[in-house]
Amino acid sequence: MPKVKTNSGAKKRFALTGTGKIKRKHAYKSHILGHKTTKQKRNLTQTGYVSKPDTKNILKLLGLK
């Protein structure tokens, strides 16, 4: 059986936590920030977690399942 290759884009964007959740960053924080409120920009800075239905696909991209 050949080795499973990790998706290069996925390994840069997602990280696995100790409890098995997948951390991700929020979108819309890279440019065109002038019209966004300070509160919105602050909330986008925090990390989020991948939703339950998407977890299976992300783990496959990371070569874990």
XYZ file of N, CA and C in Angstrom:
195
model
N 0.840 -1.185 0.000
C 0.000 0.000 0.000
C 0.888 1.252 0.000
N 0.639 2.204 -0.884
C 1.478 3.407 -0.912
C 1.173 4.323 0.277
N 2.134 5.195 0.550
C 1.946 6.165 1.629
C 0.860 7.163 1.236
N 0.174 7.715 2.232
C -0.847 8.733 1.989
C -0.166 10.087 2.057
N -0.307 10.875 1.000
C 0.317 12.198 0.987
C -0.586 13.218 1.658
N 0.007 14.064 2.496
C -0.705 15.157 3.132
C -0.905 16.269 2.112
N -2.084 16.861 2.086
C -2.354 17.992 1.206
C -1.593 19.211 1.725
N -0.719 19.789 0.904
C 0.149 20.885 1.340
C -0.637 22.119 1.773
N -1.729 22.414 1.063
C -2.546 23.571 1.439
C -3.229 23.365 2.768
N -3.661 22.136 3.035
C -4.365 21.846 4.282
C -3.430 21.898 5.476
N -2.206 21.413 5.328
C -1.305 21.386 6.477
C -0.887 22.804 6.891
N -0.957 23.764 5.960
C -0.651 25.157 6.293
C -1.824 25.854 6.969
N -3.043 25.368 6.740
C -4.242 26.067 7.206
C -4.898 25.483 8.449
N -4.649 24.224 8.746
C -5.329 23.557 9.847
C -4.334 22.968 10.829
N -4.753 22.901 12.099
C -3.923 22.292 13.138
C -4.816 21.457 14.039
N -4.304 20.309 14.447
C -5.056 19.410 15.308
C -4.777 19.753 16.770
N -5.830 19.844 17.592
C -5.663 20.119 19.019
C -5.488 18.800 19.763
N -5.171 18.892 21.036
C -4.988 17.697 21.849
C -6.263 16.907 22.033
N -7.412 17.582 21.977
C -8.694 16.904 22.165
C -9.259 16.363 20.854
N -8.552 16.567 19.747
C -8.994 16.026 18.465
C -9.774 16.994 17.605
N -9.972 18.238 18.076
C -10.639 19.239 17.245
C -9.644 19.788 16.237
N -10.168 20.408 15.179
C -9.302 20.985 14.154
C -9.430 22.494 14.208
N -8.301 23.171 14.486
C -8.292 24.626 14.544
C -8.150 25.203 13.151
N -8.740 26.386 12.949
C -8.625 27.078 11.669
C -8.626 28.574 11.933
N -8.230 29.336 10.926
C -8.293 30.788 11.025
C -9.535 31.281 10.310
N -9.980 32.476 10.658
C -11.142 33.067 10.013
C -10.743 33.740 8.700
N -11.675 33.780 7.776
C -11.457 34.461 6.498
C -11.754 35.955 6.649
N -11.513 36.726 5.614
C -11.835 38.156 5.521
C -11.002 39.016 6.469
N -9.753 38.613 6.750
C -8.920 39.397 7.658
C -7.633 39.858 6.977
N -7.513 39.669 5.650
C -6.233 39.965 5.009
C -6.162 41.340 4.341
N -7.228 41.806 3.748
C -7.200 43.118 3.097
C -8.612 43.687 3.051
N -8.732 44.916 2.566
C -9.998 45.666 2.572
C -10.551 45.726 4.004
N -9.739 46.245 4.912
C -10.123 46.278 6.322
C -10.674 47.638 6.742
N -10.601 48.618 5.843
C -11.007 49.975 6.199
C -12.462 50.120 6.586
N -13.365 49.391 5.926
C -14.790 49.552 6.212
C -15.289 48.597 7.287
N -14.412 47.697 7.772
C -14.825 46.761 8.819
C -14.648 47.409 10.187
N -15.550 47.092 11.091
C -15.469 47.670 12.433
C -14.322 47.033 13.203
N -13.864 47.727 14.236
C -12.790 47.211 15.077
C -13.212 45.902 15.737
N -14.460 45.843 16.164
C -14.984 44.635 16.802
C -14.949 43.448 15.842
N -15.335 43.701 14.588
C -15.354 42.631 13.588
C -13.931 42.125 13.328
N -12.981 43.049 13.187
C -11.593 42.664 12.935
C -11.006 41.910 14.122
N -11.345 42.334 15.322
C -10.853 41.671 16.527
C -11.381 40.237 16.615
N -12.657 40.058 16.302
C -13.247 38.728 16.358
C -12.703 37.804 15.272
N -12.326 38.362 14.120
C -11.755 37.546 13.049
C -10.336 37.083 13.374
N -9.673 37.772 14.309
C -8.311 37.404 14.693
C -8.285 36.087 15.459
N -9.336 35.825 16.238
C -9.380 34.616 17.051
C -9.516 33.374 16.170
N -8.970 32.268 16.662
C -9.075 31.020 15.903
C -10.458 30.418 16.076
N -10.883 29.682 15.085
C -12.155 28.980 15.140
C -11.899 27.488 15.029
N -12.956 26.722 15.003
C -12.844 25.282 14.855
C -13.649 24.835 13.645
N -13.178 23.788 12.999
C -13.866 23.237 11.837
C -15.168 22.596 12.312
N -16.249 22.805 11.561
C -17.546 22.255 11.943
C -17.540 20.737 11.820
N -18.429 20.116 12.560
C -18.499 18.657 12.651
C -18.610 17.972 11.270
N -19.512 18.435 10.369
C -19.634 17.752 9.075
C -18.379 17.832 8.203
N -17.559 18.877 8.390
C -16.367 19.043 7.560
C -15.140 18.324 8.120
N -15.217 17.888 9.369
C -14.054 17.297 10.039
C -13.504 16.094 9.285
N -14.392 15.217 8.808
C -13.960 14.001 8.115
C -13.123 14.326 6.882
N -13.574 15.324 6.091
C -12.849 15.696 4.870
C -11.489 16.309 5.185
N -11.423 17.140 6.232
C -10.165 17.789 6.586
C -9.167 16.754 7.083
N -9.625 15.805 7.898
C -8.725 14.758 8.383
C -8.167 13.925 7.227
N -8.986 13.724 6.210
C -8.517 12.973 5.031
C -7.430 13.767 4.297
N -7.618 15.090 4.178
C -6.614 15.926 3.532
C -5.302 15.946 4.315
N -5.418 15.869 5.648
C -4.231 15.861 6.491
C -3.581 14.479 6.576
N -4.209 13.492 5.948
C -3.654 12.142 5.925
C -3.803 11.407 7.234
N -4.835 11.739 8.011
C -5.002 11.128 9.318
C -6.074 10.042 9.351
N -7.015 10.058 8.410
C -8.047 9.009 8.389
C -8.337 8.576 6.977
